[in-house]
C-alpha cells in the first residue's frame, strides 16, 4: 500500500501521518499530477493495481476493509 499526498503542504502531510499512526509508505506530489493521471478527484480514494500497474478496482469515499480484502483475494 502506498499513499499519495497532494493537498495542503508537505509539513501538514507529515503531521497527519504522525498523528494518525500511518505505517504504510506515503509519497508527496505537490503538483497533483499523480491524482490527475489516476483520475482521483478527492479524498478518501483508493485503487487496486495489478503487477503491471493496470487499475483493477477503485473506491471513492470511505474505503471498506471488507471490500479491499475481497478484491485482493
PDB file of C-alpha atoms in Angstrom:
ATOM      1  CA  UNK A   1       0.000   0.000   0.000  1.00  0.00           C
ATOM      2  CA  UNK A   2       1.213   3.451  -0.912  1.00  0.00           C
ATOM      3  CA  UNK A   3      -0.429   6.742  -0.066  1.00  0.00           C
ATOM      4  CA  UNK A   4      -0.065   9.829  -2.245  1.00  0.00           C
ATOM      5  CA  UNK A   5      -0.490  13.190  -0.559  1.00  0.00           C
ATOM      6  CA  UNK A   6      -1.082  16.313  -2.617  1.00  0.00           C
ATOM      7  CA  UNK A   7      -3.113  18.742  -0.567  1.00  0.00           C
ATOM      8  CA  UNK A   8      -2.030  21.389   1.893  1.00  0.00           C
ATOM      9  CA  UNK A   9       1.744  21.318   2.429  1.00  0.00           C
ATOM     10  CA  UNK A  10       4.401  18.677   2.967  1.00  0.00           C
ATOM     11  CA  UNK A  11       4.666  19.732   6.616  1.00  0.00           C
ATOM     12  CA  UNK A  12       0.924  19.272   7.184  1.00  0.00           C
ATOM     13  CA  UNK A  13       1.064  15.924   5.400  1.00  0.00           C
ATOM     14  CA  UNK A  14       3.909  14.782   7.655  1.00  0.00           C
ATOM     15  CA  UNK A  15       1.969  15.918  10.728  1.00  0.00           C
ATOM     16  CA  UNK A  16      -1.089  13.979   9.516  1.00  0.00           C
ATOM     17  CA  UNK A  17       0.970  10.810   9.057  1.00  0.00           C
ATOM     18  CA  UNK A  18       2.459  11.165  12.530  1.00  0.00           C
ATOM     19  CA  UNK A  19      -0.846  11.961  14.241  1.00  0.00           C
ATOM     20  CA  UNK A  20      -2.737   9.081  12.605  1.00  0.00           C
ATOM     21  CA  UNK A  21      -0.051   6.443  13.078  1.00  0.00           C
ATOM     22  CA  UNK A  22       0.088   5.731   9.351  1.00  0.00           C
ATOM     23  CA  UNK A  23       2.533   2.886   8.782  1.00  0.00           C
ATOM     24  CA  UNK A  24       2.492   2.493   5.004  1.00  0.00           C
ATOM     25  CA  UNK A  25       4.686   4.442   2.598  1.00  0.00           C
ATOM     26  CA  UNK A  26       3.479   7.946   1.815  1.00  0.00           C
ATOM     27  CA  UNK A  27       4.616   9.883  -1.237  1.00  0.00           C
ATOM     28  CA  UNK A  28       4.222  13.627  -1.721  1.00  0.00           C
ATOM     29  CA  UNK A  29       3.160  15.165  -5.037  1.00  0.00           C
ATOM     30  CA  UNK A  30       2.715  18.941  -4.802  1.00  0.00           C
ATOM     31  CA  UNK A  31       1.670  19.111  -8.482  1.00  0.00           C
ATOM     32  CA  UNK A  32      -1.474  16.899  -8.239  1.00  0.00           C
ATOM     33  CA  UNK A  33      -0.232  15.253 -11.451  1.00  0.00           C
ATOM     34  CA  UNK A  34      -0.400  11.763  -9.905  1.00  0.00           C
ATOM     35  CA  UNK A  35      -4.035  12.348  -8.963  1.00  0.00           C
ATOM     36  CA  UNK A  36      -4.869  13.648 -12.442  1.00  0.00           C
ATOM     37  CA  UNK A  37      -3.218  10.656 -14.100  1.00  0.00           C
ATOM     38  CA  UNK A  38      -5.079   8.225 -11.832  1.00  0.00           C
ATOM     39  CA  UNK A  39      -8.431  10.020 -12.009  1.00  0.00           C
ATOM     40  CA  UNK A  40      -8.540  10.887  -8.305  1.00  0.00           C
ATOM     41  CA  UNK A  41     -10.622  13.976  -7.577  1.00  0.00           C
ATOM     42  CA  UNK A  42     -10.989  13.862  -3.800  1.00  0.00           C
ATOM     43  CA  UNK A  43     -10.226  12.073  -0.570  1.00  0.00           C
ATOM     44  CA  UNK A  44     -10.510   9.408   0.522  1.00  0.00           C
ATOM     45  CA  UNK A  45      -9.985   7.334  -2.574  1.00  0.00           C
ATOM     46  CA  UNK A  46      -8.259   4.049  -3.227  1.00  0.00           C
ATOM     47  CA  UNK A  47      -7.394   1.735  -6.049  1.00  0.00           C
ATOM     48  CA  UNK A  48      -6.057  -1.743  -6.501  1.00  0.00           C
ATOM     49  CA  UNK A  49      -3.459  -2.193  -9.251  1.00  0.00           C
ATOM     50  CA  UNK A  50      -2.156  -5.395 -10.764  1.00  0.00           C
ATOM     51  CA  UNK A  51       1.552  -6.198 -11.117  1.00  0.00           C
ATOM     52  CA  UNK A  52       1.655  -4.281 -14.417  1.00  0.00           C
ATOM     53  CA  UNK A  53       0.040  -1.155 -12.993  1.00  0.00           C
ATOM     54  CA  UNK A  54      -3.410  -1.689 -14.517  1.00  0.00           C
ATOM     55  CA  UNK A  55      -6.266  -0.492 -12.306  1.00  0.00           C
ATOM     56  CA  UNK A  56      -8.369  -3.462 -11.168  1.00  0.00           C
ATOM     57  CA  UNK A  57     -10.870  -1.620  -8.993  1.00  0.00           C
ATOM     58  CA  UNK A  58     -11.337   1.749  -7.324  1.00  0.00           C
ATOM     59  CA  UNK A  59     -13.057   3.146  -4.236  1.00  0.00           C
ATOM     60  CA  UNK A  60     -14.400   6.658  -3.783  1.00  0.00           C
ATOM     61  CA  UNK A  61     -15.270   7.973  -0.368  1.00  0.00           C
ATOM     62  CA  UNK A  62     -14.850   5.645   2.595  1.00  0.00           C
ATOM     63  CA  UNK A  63     -12.872   2.528   1.765  1.00  0.00           C
ATOM     64  CA  UNK A  64     -14.461  -0.505   3.442  1.00  0.00           C
ATOM     65  CA  UNK A  65     -11.907  -3.002   4.709  1.00  0.00           C
ATOM     66  CA  UNK A  66     -14.100  -5.929   3.667  1.00  0.00           C
ATOM     67  CA  UNK A  67     -14.206  -4.692   0.050  1.00  0.00           C
ATOM     68  CA  UNK A  68     -10.440  -4.308  -0.058  1.00  0.00           C
ATOM     69  CA  UNK A  69      -9.855  -7.780   1.376  1.00  0.00           C
ATOM     70  CA  UNK A  70     -12.353  -9.282  -1.077  1.00  0.00           C
ATOM     71  CA  UNK A  71     -10.707  -7.558  -4.049  1.00  0.00           C
ATOM     72  CA  UNK A  72      -7.239  -8.673  -3.009  1.00  0.00           C
ATOM     73  CA  UNK A  73      -8.371 -12.274  -2.548  1.00  0.00           C
TER      74      UNK A  73
END
